[in-house]
PDB file of C-alpha atoms in Angstrom:
ATOM      1  CA  UNK A   1      16.943   0.195 -31.956  1.00  0.00           C
ATOM      2  CA  UNK A   2      19.407  -0.992 -34.594  1.00  0.00           C
ATOM      3  CA  UNK A   3      22.034   1.252 -36.132  1.00  0.00           C
ATOM      4  CA  UNK A   4      19.818   1.833 -39.182  1.00  0.00           C
ATOM      5  CA  UNK A   5      16.700   2.602 -37.127  1.00  0.00           C
ATOM      6  CA  UNK A   6      14.770  -0.703 -37.029  1.00  0.00           C
ATOM      7  CA  UNK A   7      13.127  -1.359 -33.626  1.00  0.00           C
ATOM      8  CA  UNK A   8      13.648  -4.879 -32.280  1.00  0.00           C
ATOM      9  CA  UNK A   9      11.244  -6.529 -29.828  1.00  0.00           C
ATOM     10  CA  UNK A  10      13.160  -8.075 -26.921  1.00  0.00           C
ATOM     11  CA  UNK A  11      12.292 -10.305 -23.975  1.00  0.00           C
ATOM     12  CA  UNK A  12      14.518 -10.833 -20.939  1.00  0.00           C
ATOM     13  CA  UNK A  13      14.296 -13.722 -18.472  1.00  0.00           C
ATOM     14  CA  UNK A  14      16.317 -13.665 -15.275  1.00  0.00           C
ATOM     15  CA  UNK A  15      18.100 -10.993 -13.230  1.00  0.00           C
ATOM     16  CA  UNK A  16      20.073  -8.264 -14.978  1.00  0.00           C
ATOM     17  CA  UNK A  17      23.035  -8.890 -12.656  1.00  0.00           C
ATOM     18  CA  UNK A  18      23.351 -12.610 -13.482  1.00  0.00           C
ATOM     19  CA  UNK A  19      26.992 -13.566 -14.133  1.00  0.00           C
ATOM     20  CA  UNK A  20      26.136 -15.035 -17.558  1.00  0.00           C
ATOM     21  CA  UNK A  21      23.663 -14.142 -20.316  1.00  0.00           C
ATOM     22  CA  UNK A  22      22.509 -16.549 -23.022  1.00  0.00           C
ATOM     23  CA  UNK A  23      21.207 -14.787 -26.148  1.00  0.00           C
ATOM     24  CA  UNK A  24      18.841 -16.777 -28.402  1.00  0.00           C
ATOM     25  CA  UNK A  25      18.527 -15.862 -32.106  1.00  0.00           C
ATOM     26  CA  UNK A  26      15.616 -17.354 -34.074  1.00  0.00           C
ATOM     27  CA  UNK A  27      15.354 -18.466 -37.679  1.00  0.00           C
ATOM     28  CA  UNK A  28      13.679 -17.419 -40.931  1.00  0.00           C
ATOM     29  CA  UNK A  29       9.891 -16.930 -40.790  1.00  0.00           C
ATOM     30  CA  UNK A  30       9.884 -17.601 -37.033  1.00  0.00           C
ATOM     31  CA  UNK A  31       9.865 -15.513 -33.868  1.00  0.00           C
ATOM     32  CA  UNK A  32      11.472 -15.555 -30.445  1.00  0.00           C
ATOM     33  CA  UNK A  33       8.562 -17.818 -29.422  1.00  0.00           C
ATOM     34  CA  UNK A  34      10.252 -20.631 -31.362  1.00  0.00           C
ATOM     35  CA  UNK A  35      12.441 -21.014 -28.246  1.00  0.00           C
ATOM     36  CA  UNK A  36       9.378 -21.498 -26.016  1.00  0.00           C
ATOM     37  CA  UNK A  37      10.533 -24.826 -24.575  1.00  0.00           C
ATOM     38  CA  UNK A  38      14.057 -23.562 -24.006  1.00  0.00           C
ATOM     39  CA  UNK A  39      12.862 -20.478 -22.139  1.00  0.00           C
ATOM     40  CA  UNK A  40      10.552 -22.494 -19.921  1.00  0.00           C
ATOM     41  CA  UNK A  41      12.850 -25.407 -19.075  1.00  0.00           C
ATOM     42  CA  UNK A  42      16.231 -23.694 -18.906  1.00  0.00           C
ATOM     43  CA  UNK A  43      14.924 -20.908 -16.686  1.00  0.00           C
ATOM     44  CA  UNK A  44      13.969 -23.541 -14.117  1.00  0.00           C
ATOM     45  CA  UNK A  45      17.336 -25.282 -14.452  1.00  0.00           C
ATOM     46  CA  UNK A  46      19.525 -22.211 -14.187  1.00  0.00           C
ATOM     47  CA  UNK A  47      17.501 -20.025 -11.840  1.00  0.00           C
ATOM     48  CA  UNK A  48      19.082 -16.654 -11.102  1.00  0.00           C
ATOM     49  CA  UNK A  49      22.540 -17.767 -12.226  1.00  0.00           C
ATOM     50  CA  UNK A  50      21.873 -17.262 -15.929  1.00  0.00           C
ATOM     51  CA  UNK A  51      19.924 -14.535 -17.696  1.00  0.00           C
ATOM     52  CA  UNK A  52      18.311 -15.215 -21.067  1.00  0.00           C
ATOM     53  CA  UNK A  53      17.648 -12.694 -23.831  1.00  0.00           C
ATOM     54  CA  UNK A  54      15.340 -13.365 -26.779  1.00  0.00           C
ATOM     55  CA  UNK A  55      14.505 -11.021 -29.641  1.00  0.00           C
ATOM     56  CA  UNK A  56      12.561 -10.931 -32.899  1.00  0.00           C
ATOM     57  CA  UNK A  57      14.830 -10.447 -35.900  1.00  0.00           C
ATOM     58  CA  UNK A  58      14.148  -7.494 -38.206  1.00  0.00           C
ATOM     59  CA  UNK A  59      10.992  -8.027 -40.229  1.00  0.00           C
ATOM     60  CA  UNK A  60       9.817 -10.831 -37.948  1.00  0.00           C
ATOM     61  CA  UNK A  61       7.372 -10.989 -35.054  1.00  0.00           C
ATOM     62  CA  UNK A  62       6.914  -7.654 -33.290  1.00  0.00           C
ATOM     63  CA  UNK A  63      10.088  -6.074 -34.662  1.00  0.00           C
ATOM     64  CA  UNK A  64      10.024  -3.366 -37.303  1.00  0.00           C
ATOM     65  CA  UNK A  65      10.023  -3.803 -41.077  1.00  0.00           C
ATOM     66  CA  UNK A  66      13.428  -3.113 -42.649  1.00  0.00           C
ATOM     67  CA  UNK A  67      14.420  -1.635 -45.997  1.00  0.00           C
ATOM     68  CA  UNK A  68      14.787  -4.362 -48.645  1.00  0.00           C
ATOM     69  CA  UNK A  69      18.490  -3.691 -49.148  1.00  0.00           C
ATOM     70  CA  UNK A  70      19.118  -4.312 -45.445  1.00  0.00           C
ATOM     71  CA  UNK A  71      17.733  -7.870 -45.555  1.00  0.00           C
ATOM     72  CA  UNK A  72      21.116  -9.565 -45.502  1.00  0.00           C
ATOM     73  CA  UNK A  73      22.748 -12.029 -43.140  1.00  0.00           C
ATOM     74  CA  UNK A  74      25.562  -9.589 -42.423  1.00  0.00           C
ATOM     75  CA  UNK A  75      23.044  -6.930 -41.432  1.00  0.00           C
ATOM     76  CA  UNK A  76      21.501  -9.435 -39.018  1.00  0.00           C
ATOM     77  CA  UNK A  77      24.978  -9.876 -37.524  1.00  0.00           C
ATOM     78  CA  UNK A  78      25.093  -6.140 -36.883  1.00  0.00           C
ATOM     79  CA  UNK A  79      21.631  -6.329 -35.293  1.00  0.00           C
ATOM     80  CA  UNK A  80      22.962  -8.948 -32.892  1.00  0.00           C
ATOM     81  CA  UNK A  81      25.764  -6.550 -31.996  1.00  0.00           C
ATOM     82  CA  UNK A  82      23.131  -3.867 -31.218  1.00  0.00           C
ATOM     83  CA  UNK A  83      21.320  -6.306 -28.922  1.00  0.00           C
ATOM     84  CA  UNK A  84      24.552  -7.207 -27.134  1.00  0.00           C
ATOM     85  CA  UNK A  85      25.600  -3.571 -26.788  1.00  0.00           C
ATOM     86  CA  UNK A  86      22.302  -2.477 -25.231  1.00  0.00           C
ATOM     87  CA  UNK A  87      21.196  -5.557 -23.289  1.00  0.00           C
ATOM     88  CA  UNK A  88      24.497  -7.233 -22.407  1.00  0.00           C
ATOM     89  CA  UNK A  89      26.800  -4.283 -21.721  1.00  0.00           C
ATOM     90  CA  UNK A  90      28.860  -6.255 -19.202  1.00  0.00           C
ATOM     91  CA  UNK A  91      29.609  -9.853 -18.280  1.00  0.00           C
ATOM     92  CA  UNK A  92      29.985 -12.948 -20.431  1.00  0.00           C
ATOM     93  CA  UNK A  93      27.537 -14.241 -23.036  1.00  0.00           C
ATOM     94  CA  UNK A  94      26.756 -17.508 -24.803  1.00  0.00           C
ATOM     95  CA  UNK A  95      25.042 -17.209 -28.194  1.00  0.00           C
ATOM     96  CA  UNK A  96      22.518 -19.798 -29.427  1.00  0.00           C
ATOM     97  CA  UNK A  97      21.063 -19.523 -32.921  1.00  0.00           C
ATOM     98  CA  UNK A  98      18.551 -21.638 -34.832  1.00  0.00           C
ATOM     99  CA  UNK A  99      18.697 -21.790 -38.636  1.00  0.00           C
ATOM    100  CA  UNK A 100      19.056 -18.188 -39.881  1.00  0.00           C
ATOM    101  CA  UNK A 101      19.848 -17.313 -36.260  1.00  0.00           C
ATOM    102  CA  UNK A 102      22.960 -19.487 -36.440  1.00  0.00           C
ATOM    103  CA  UNK A 103      23.921 -17.728 -39.658  1.00  0.00           C
ATOM    104  CA  UNK A 104      23.403 -14.443 -37.822  1.00  0.00           C
ATOM    105  CA  UNK A 105      25.895 -15.506 -35.150  1.00  0.00           C
ATOM    106  CA  UNK A 106      28.445 -16.508 -37.781  1.00  0.00           C
ATOM    107  CA  UNK A 107      28.007 -13.137 -39.484  1.00  0.00           C
ATOM    108  CA  UNK A 108      28.512 -11.424 -36.131  1.00  0.00           C
ATOM    109  CA  UNK A 109      31.684 -13.432 -35.535  1.00  0.00           C
ATOM    110  CA  UNK A 110      32.975 -12.381 -38.943  1.00  0.00           C
ATOM    111  CA  UNK A 111      32.322  -8.707 -38.288  1.00  0.00           C
ATOM    112  CA  UNK A 112      33.172  -8.563 -34.567  1.00  0.00           C
ATOM    113  CA  UNK A 113      35.831 -11.264 -34.027  1.00  0.00           C
ATOM    114  CA  UNK A 114      37.456  -9.479 -31.092  1.00  0.00           C
ATOM    115  CA  UNK A 115      34.496 -10.289 -28.850  1.00  0.00           C
ATOM    116  CA  UNK A 116      34.934 -14.067 -29.170  1.00  0.00           C
ATOM    117  CA  UNK A 117      36.969 -15.492 -26.358  1.00  0.00           C
ATOM    118  CA  UNK A 118      36.664 -12.201 -24.492  1.00  0.00           C
ATOM    119  CA  UNK A 119      32.970 -11.470 -23.835  1.00  0.00           C
ATOM    120  CA  UNK A 120      31.420 -14.286 -25.865  1.00  0.00           C
ATOM    121  CA  UNK A 121      32.464 -17.586 -24.310  1.00  0.00           C
ATOM    122  CA  UNK A 122      30.352 -20.182 -26.152  1.00  0.00           C
ATOM    123  CA  UNK A 123      28.286 -20.677 -29.317  1.00  0.00           C
ATOM    124  CA  UNK A 124      25.389 -23.004 -30.182  1.00  0.00           C
ATOM    125  CA  UNK A 125      24.335 -23.575 -33.818  1.00  0.00           C
ATOM    126  CA  UNK A 126      21.022 -25.420 -34.132  1.00  0.00           C
ATOM    127  CA  UNK A 127      19.815 -26.653 -37.555  1.00  0.00           C
ATOM    128  CA  UNK A 128      21.977 -24.064 -39.236  1.00  0.00           C
ATOM    129  CA  UNK A 129      24.564 -23.752 -41.995  1.00  0.00           C
ATOM    130  CA  UNK A 130      27.646 -21.697 -42.737  1.00  0.00           C
ATOM    131  CA  UNK A 131      26.776 -21.569 -46.447  1.00  0.00           C
ATOM    132  CA  UNK A 132      23.568 -20.653 -48.242  1.00  0.00           C
ATOM    133  CA  UNK A 133      20.616 -22.811 -49.221  1.00  0.00           C
ATOM    134  CA  UNK A 134      21.705 -22.780 -52.837  1.00  0.00           C
ATOM    135  CA  UNK A 135      24.083 -25.587 -51.854  1.00  0.00           C
ATOM    136  CA  UNK A 136      21.203 -27.831 -50.749  1.00  0.00           C
ATOM    137  CA  UNK A 137      18.632 -29.791 -52.728  1.00  0.00           C
ATOM    138  CA  UNK A 138      15.796 -27.713 -51.322  1.00  0.00           C
ATOM    139  CA  UNK A 139      17.491 -24.572 -52.589  1.00  0.00           C
ATOM    140  CA  UNK A 140      16.344 -25.594 -56.054  1.00  0.00           C
ATOM    141  CA  UNK A 141      12.740 -25.179 -54.957  1.00  0.00           C
ATOM    142  CA  UNK A 142      13.424 -21.710 -53.601  1.00  0.00           C
ATOM    143  CA  UNK A 143      14.866 -20.610 -56.954  1.00  0.00           C
ATOM    144  CA  UNK A 144      11.404 -20.838 -58.495  1.00  0.00           C
ATOM    145  CA  UNK A 145      11.134 -18.078 -61.162  1.00  0.00           C
ATOM    146  CA  UNK A 146       7.810 -17.039 -59.659  1.00  0.00           C
ATOM    147  CA  UNK A 147       9.634 -15.938 -56.522  1.00  0.00           C
ATOM    148  CA  UNK A 148      11.708 -13.502 -58.564  1.00  0.00           C
ATOM    149  CA  UNK A 149       8.498 -11.983 -59.871  1.00  0.00           C
ATOM    150  CA  UNK A 150       7.180 -11.673 -56.319  1.00  0.00           C
ATOM    151  CA  UNK A 151      10.390  -9.980 -55.170  1.00  0.00           C
ATOM    152  CA  UNK A 152       9.705  -7.232 -57.684  1.00  0.00           C
ATOM    153  CA  UNK A 153       5.960  -7.088 -57.064  1.00  0.00           C
ATOM    154  CA  UNK A 154       6.124  -6.607 -53.301  1.00  0.00           C
ATOM    155  CA  UNK A 155       8.151  -3.414 -53.743  1.00  0.00           C
ATOM    156  CA  UNK A 156       6.636  -1.890 -56.869  1.00  0.00           C
ATOM    157  CA  UNK A 157       3.060  -2.948 -56.069  1.00  0.00           C
ATOM    158  CA  UNK A 158       3.129  -3.772 -52.349  1.00  0.00           C
ATOM    159  CA  UNK A 159      -0.594  -3.651 -51.704  1.00  0.00           C
ATOM    160  CA  UNK A 160      -1.642  -6.122 -54.418  1.00  0.00           C
ATOM    161  CA  UNK A 161       1.290  -8.342 -53.525  1.00  0.00           C
ATOM    162  CA  UNK A 162       0.241  -8.360 -49.892  1.00  0.00           C
ATOM    163  CA  UNK A 163      -3.282  -9.351 -50.872  1.00  0.00           C
ATOM    164  CA  UNK A 164      -1.721 -12.035 -53.035  1.00  0.00           C
ATOM    165  CA  UNK A 165      -0.041 -13.456 -50.007  1.00  0.00           C
ATOM    166  CA  UNK A 166      -1.580 -16.819 -50.840  1.00  0.00           C
ATOM    167  CA  UNK A 167       0.757 -17.049 -53.828  1.00  0.00           C
ATOM    168  CA  UNK A 168       3.787 -16.611 -51.591  1.00  0.00           C
ATOM    169  CA  UNK A 169       2.459 -19.179 -49.140  1.00  0.00           C
ATOM    170  CA  UNK A 170       1.842 -21.644 -51.942  1.00  0.00           C
ATOM    171  CA  UNK A 171       5.471 -21.337 -53.072  1.00  0.00           C
ATOM    172  CA  UNK A 172       7.383 -20.965 -49.818  1.00  0.00           C
ATOM    173  CA  UNK A 173       5.017 -22.347 -47.187  1.00  0.00           C
ATOM    174  CA  UNK A 174       5.150 -25.980 -48.310  1.00  0.00           C
ATOM    175  CA  UNK A 175       8.954 -25.873 -48.377  1.00  0.00           C
ATOM    176  CA  UNK A 176       9.167 -24.579 -44.832  1.00  0.00           C
ATOM    177  CA  UNK A 177       6.406 -26.790 -43.482  1.00  0.00           C
ATOM    178  CA  UNK A 178       7.778 -29.933 -45.115  1.00  0.00           C
ATOM    179  CA  UNK A 179      11.150 -29.278 -43.518  1.00  0.00           C
ATOM    180  CA  UNK A 180       9.777 -28.426 -40.075  1.00  0.00           C
ATOM    181  CA  UNK A 181       9.205 -31.858 -38.513  1.00  0.00           C
ATOM    182  CA  UNK A 182      10.606 -35.319 -39.119  1.00  0.00           C
ATOM    183  CA  UNK A 183       8.739 -37.536 -36.678  1.00  0.00           C
ATOM    184  CA  UNK A 184       5.420 -39.281 -37.181  1.00  0.00           C
ATOM    185  CA  UNK A 185       3.838 -38.261 -33.874  1.00  0.00           C
ATOM    186  CA  UNK A 186       4.156 -34.501 -33.860  1.00  0.00           C
ATOM    187  CA  UNK A 187       1.441 -32.768 -31.867  1.00  0.00           C
ATOM    188  CA  UNK A 188      -1.106 -30.968 -34.086  1.00  0.00           C
ATOM    189  CA  UNK A 189      -0.958 -28.095 -31.600  1.00  0.00           C
ATOM    190  CA  UNK A 190       2.785 -27.797 -32.159  1.00  0.00           C
ATOM    191  CA  UNK A 191       2.309 -27.851 -35.929  1.00  0.00           C
ATOM    192  CA  UNK A 192      -0.294 -25.067 -35.713  1.00  0.00           C
ATOM    193  CA  UNK A 193       2.042 -23.093 -33.433  1.00  0.00           C
ATOM    194  CA  UNK A 194       4.897 -23.100 -35.951  1.00  0.00           C
ATOM    195  CA  UNK A 195       2.613 -22.576 -38.951  1.00  0.00           C
ATOM    196  CA  UNK A 196       1.176 -19.513 -37.230  1.00  0.00           C
ATOM    197  CA  UNK A 197       4.646 -17.966 -36.981  1.00  0.00           C
ATOM    198  CA  UNK A 198       5.284 -18.658 -40.666  1.00  0.00           C
ATOM    199  CA  UNK A 199       1.889 -17.204 -41.622  1.00  0.00           C
ATOM    200  CA  UNK A 200       2.463 -14.049 -39.548  1.00  0.00           C
ATOM    201  CA  UNK A 201       5.745 -13.247 -41.295  1.00  0.00           C
ATOM    202  CA  UNK A 202       5.258 -10.247 -43.624  1.00  0.00           C
ATOM    203  CA  UNK A 203       5.406 -11.047 -47.319  1.00  0.00           C
ATOM    204  CA  UNK A 204       8.202  -8.510 -47.832  1.00  0.00           C
ATOM    205  CA  UNK A 205      10.334 -10.236 -45.207  1.00  0.00           C
ATOM    206  CA  UNK A 206       9.830 -13.609 -46.866  1.00  0.00           C
ATOM    207  CA  UNK A 207      10.880 -12.569 -50.353  1.00  0.00           C
ATOM    208  CA  UNK A 208      13.660 -10.179 -49.278  1.00  0.00           C
ATOM    209  CA  UNK A 209      15.467 -12.696 -47.091  1.00  0.00           C
ATOM    210  CA  UNK A 210      15.175 -15.619 -49.512  1.00  0.00           C
ATOM    211  CA  UNK A 211      18.034 -14.336 -51.657  1.00  0.00           C
ATOM    212  CA  UNK A 212      20.185 -13.776 -48.582  1.00  0.00           C
ATOM    213  CA  UNK A 213      19.546 -17.338 -47.463  1.00  0.00           C
ATOM    214  CA  UNK A 214      20.475 -18.691 -50.876  1.00  0.00           C
ATOM    215  CA  UNK A 215      23.693 -16.735 -51.272  1.00  0.00           C
ATOM    216  CA  UNK A 216      25.243 -16.167 -47.868  1.00  0.00           C
ATOM    217  CA  UNK A 217      28.624 -17.645 -46.991  1.00  0.00           C
ATOM    218  CA  UNK A 218      30.005 -17.187 -43.480  1.00  0.00           C
ATOM    219  CA  UNK A 219      32.454 -20.102 -43.462  1.00  0.00           C
ATOM    220  CA  UNK A 220      35.349 -17.685 -42.909  1.00  0.00           C
ATOM    221  CA  UNK A 221      33.951 -16.975 -39.419  1.00  0.00           C
ATOM    222  CA  UNK A 222      34.225 -20.573 -38.202  1.00  0.00           C
ATOM    223  CA  UNK A 223      37.924 -20.253 -37.161  1.00  0.00           C
ATOM    224  CA  UNK A 224      36.911 -17.355 -34.891  1.00  0.00           C
ATOM    225  CA  UNK A 225      34.465 -19.620 -33.047  1.00  0.00           C
ATOM    226  CA  UNK A 226      36.630 -22.772 -33.124  1.00  0.00           C
ATOM    227  CA  UNK A 227      38.638 -22.059 -29.927  1.00  0.00           C
ATOM    228  CA  UNK A 228      35.424 -21.667 -27.899  1.00  0.00           C
ATOM    229  CA  UNK A 229      33.099 -24.336 -26.489  1.00  0.00           C
ATOM    230  CA  UNK A 230      30.506 -24.986 -29.174  1.00  0.00           C
ATOM    231  CA  UNK A 231      27.381 -27.009 -29.886  1.00  0.00           C
ATOM    232  CA  UNK A 232      26.067 -28.111 -33.281  1.00  0.00           C
ATOM    233  CA  UNK A 233      22.615 -29.752 -33.453  1.00  0.00           C
ATOM    234  CA  UNK A 234      20.826 -31.185 -36.481  1.00  0.00           C
ATOM    235  CA  UNK A 235      17.754 -33.315 -37.148  1.00  0.00           C
ATOM    236  CA  UNK A 236      18.423 -36.386 -39.280  1.00  0.00           C
ATOM    237  CA  UNK A 237      15.572 -35.588 -41.703  1.00  0.00           C
ATOM    238  CA  UNK A 238      16.195 -31.831 -41.914  1.00  0.00           C
ATOM    239  CA  UNK A 239      15.840 -30.925 -45.605  1.00  0.00           C
ATOM    240  CA  UNK A 240      16.437 -27.197 -45.136  1.00  0.00           C
ATOM    241  CA  UNK A 241      19.854 -27.399 -43.473  1.00  0.00           C
ATOM    242  CA  UNK A 242      20.841 -31.060 -43.970  1.00  0.00           C
ATOM    243  CA  UNK A 243      23.079 -33.050 -41.658  1.00  0.00           C
ATOM    244  CA  UNK A 244      26.033 -32.782 -44.038  1.00  0.00           C
ATOM    245  CA  UNK A 245      26.179 -29.037 -43.396  1.00  0.00           C
ATOM    246  CA  UNK A 246      26.162 -29.498 -39.618  1.00  0.00           C
ATOM    247  CA  UNK A 247      28.859 -32.155 -39.898  1.00  0.00           C
ATOM    248  CA  UNK A 248      30.955 -29.799 -41.996  1.00  0.00           C
ATOM    249  CA  UNK A 249      30.637 -27.004 -39.430  1.00  0.00           C
ATOM    250  CA  UNK A 250      31.405 -29.361 -36.553  1.00  0.00           C
ATOM    251  CA  UNK A 251      34.519 -30.631 -38.340  1.00  0.00           C
ATOM    252  CA  UNK A 252      35.770 -27.084 -38.868  1.00  0.00           C
ATOM    253  CA  UNK A 253      35.077 -26.227 -35.229  1.00  0.00           C
ATOM    254  CA  UNK A 254      37.295 -29.133 -34.145  1.00  0.00           C
ATOM    255  CA  UNK A 255      36.869 -32.409 -32.304  1.00  0.00           C
ATOM    256  CA  UNK A 256      38.201 -31.407 -28.889  1.00  0.00           C
ATOM    257  CA  UNK A 257      36.271 -32.070 -25.706  1.00  0.00           C
ATOM    258  CA  UNK A 258      34.669 -28.623 -25.649  1.00  0.00           C
ATOM    259  CA  UNK A 259      32.794 -29.107 -28.963  1.00  0.00           C
ATOM    260  CA  UNK A 260      29.696 -31.291 -29.323  1.00  0.00           C
ATOM    261  CA  UNK A 261      27.718 -32.489 -32.350  1.00  0.00           C
ATOM    262  CA  UNK A 262      24.222 -33.850 -31.686  1.00  0.00           C
ATOM    263  CA  UNK A 263      22.281 -35.748 -34.345  1.00  0.00           C
ATOM    264  CA  UNK A 264      18.621 -35.960 -33.344  1.00  0.00           C
ATOM    265  CA  UNK A 265      16.772 -38.968 -34.718  1.00  0.00           C
ATOM    266  CA  UNK A 266      13.370 -38.524 -36.347  1.00  0.00           C
ATOM    267  CA  UNK A 267      13.596 -34.749 -36.353  1.00  0.00           C
ATOM    268  CA  UNK A 268      13.237 -32.052 -38.969  1.00  0.00           C
ATOM    269  CA  UNK A 269      14.311 -28.431 -39.100  1.00  0.00           C
ATOM    270  CA  UNK A 270      12.445 -27.275 -35.967  1.00  0.00           C
ATOM    271  CA  UNK A 271      14.410 -29.645 -33.760  1.00  0.00           C
ATOM    272  CA  UNK A 272      14.225 -27.352 -30.720  1.00  0.00           C
ATOM    273  CA  UNK A 273      10.420 -27.655 -30.808  1.00  0.00           C
ATOM    274  CA  UNK A 274      10.167 -31.285 -31.884  1.00  0.00           C
ATOM    275  CA  UNK A 275      12.727 -32.654 -29.400  1.00  0.00           C
ATOM    276  CA  UNK A 276      13.183 -29.897 -26.810  1.00  0.00           C
ATOM    277  CA  UNK A 277      14.608 -32.171 -24.114  1.00  0.00           C
ATOM    278  CA  UNK A 278      17.582 -33.205 -26.243  1.00  0.00           C
ATOM    279  CA  UNK A 279      18.259 -29.636 -27.344  1.00  0.00           C
ATOM    280  CA  UNK A 280      17.875 -28.276 -23.804  1.00  0.00           C
ATOM    281  CA  UNK A 281      20.349 -30.822 -22.466  1.00  0.00           C
ATOM    282  CA  UNK A 282      22.809 -29.848 -25.188  1.00  0.00           C
ATOM    283  CA  UNK A 283      22.481 -26.127 -24.455  1.00  0.00           C
ATOM    284  CA  UNK A 284      22.854 -26.799 -20.738  1.00  0.00           C
ATOM    285  CA  UNK A 285      26.080 -28.717 -21.343  1.00  0.00           C
ATOM    286  CA  UNK A 286      27.324 -25.932 -23.631  1.00  0.00           C
ATOM    287  CA  UNK A 287      26.734 -23.318 -20.934  1.00  0.00           C
ATOM    288  CA  UNK A 288      28.489 -25.438 -18.326  1.00  0.00           C
ATOM    289  CA  UNK A 289      31.482 -25.997 -20.624  1.00  0.00           C
ATOM    290  CA  UNK A 290      31.600 -22.284 -21.355  1.00  0.00           C
ATOM    291  CA  UNK A 291      31.564 -21.205 -17.699  1.00  0.00           C
ATOM    292  CA  UNK A 292      33.002 -24.077 -15.620  1.00  0.00           C
ATOM    293  CA  UNK A 293      34.079 -21.764 -12.799  1.00  0.00           C
ATOM    294  CA  UNK A 294      30.554 -20.393 -12.401  1.00  0.00           C
ATOM    295  CA  UNK A 295      28.927 -23.807 -12.095  1.00  0.00           C
ATOM    296  CA  UNK A 296      31.678 -25.117  -9.843  1.00  0.00           C
ATOM    297  CA  UNK A 297      30.915 -22.232  -7.480  1.00  0.00           C
ATOM    298  CA  UNK A 298      27.187 -23.001  -7.645  1.00  0.00           C
ATOM    299  CA  UNK A 299      27.813 -26.643  -6.762  1.00  0.00           C
ATOM    300  CA  UNK A 300      30.001 -25.612  -3.848  1.00  0.00           C
ATOM    301  CA  UNK A 301      27.317 -23.269  -2.495  1.00  0.00           C
ATOM    302  CA  UNK A 302      24.786 -26.094  -2.684  1.00  0.00           C
ATOM    303  CA  UNK A 303      27.134 -28.403  -0.795  1.00  0.00           C
ATOM    304  CA  UNK A 304      27.713 -25.761   1.878  1.00  0.00           C
ATOM    305  CA  UNK A 305      23.960 -25.215   2.204  1.00  0.00           C
ATOM    306  CA  UNK A 306      23.015 -28.886   2.407  1.00  0.00           C
ATOM    307  CA  UNK A 307      26.092 -30.159   4.226  1.00  0.00           C
ATOM    308  CA  UNK A 308      26.568 -32.912   1.599  1.00  0.00           C
TER     309      UNK A 308
END
């Protein structure tokens, strides 16, 4: 339960006493299921040494519907703090966010900077941005005047607006779907999987968070994250959070050996679904950079067990 009373659906993978927890934060109009390939593959890689926590952001998936005024990126940062407080009360954590989830992490860093370098030891930002979509070409499409009308309609006439969901889909759906994938051989099953998450997002969530996505600016939080091991990932054809934004974040996070920028060829906004192997390898390296002592101990135990 968040501080303002919104219930969040959470899934845990791995033992509660694992020495490290990785918390995954999903993006706009998605759900925790958008990290399906990460949950499946990384659980087999890490075993009982790393615990993973996934949750549906407010207004998404199985989590509760929030008040319109609470649909801000900063409020999502406070939600992340609630998740950490309840589910990661002790031990170190690495945070991995996709799209709006990365913005959520930056908002959390801005509001809770004392935790970075103390409890939070690494950060991954996948297809994300420190500044709002108004700074991108696709932001022009989201400033359609019809969306402003819908913002009003869903609150003053919620039932008709909900039945008019097709209007919202016709305005927002094509933007999100066009940005989702960049390759030519994307599985139709994968496309249906992501489209289902977009379709299941409540109309109020869609219109209330659009303004937050346009206007947010969490660049001031980047210096808080800069001393930590970090990962920035972007697809080369991502129209929603273009490469230039990832490059800007990576530059502000520094070019030392503990920071990594990955450009994924022939990939759109849902890079963690389209090219899971590349993203999984990057997250794995991030976790190992963040907790070198832990993985050194694991390697030593394996040597002792095998005699090699």
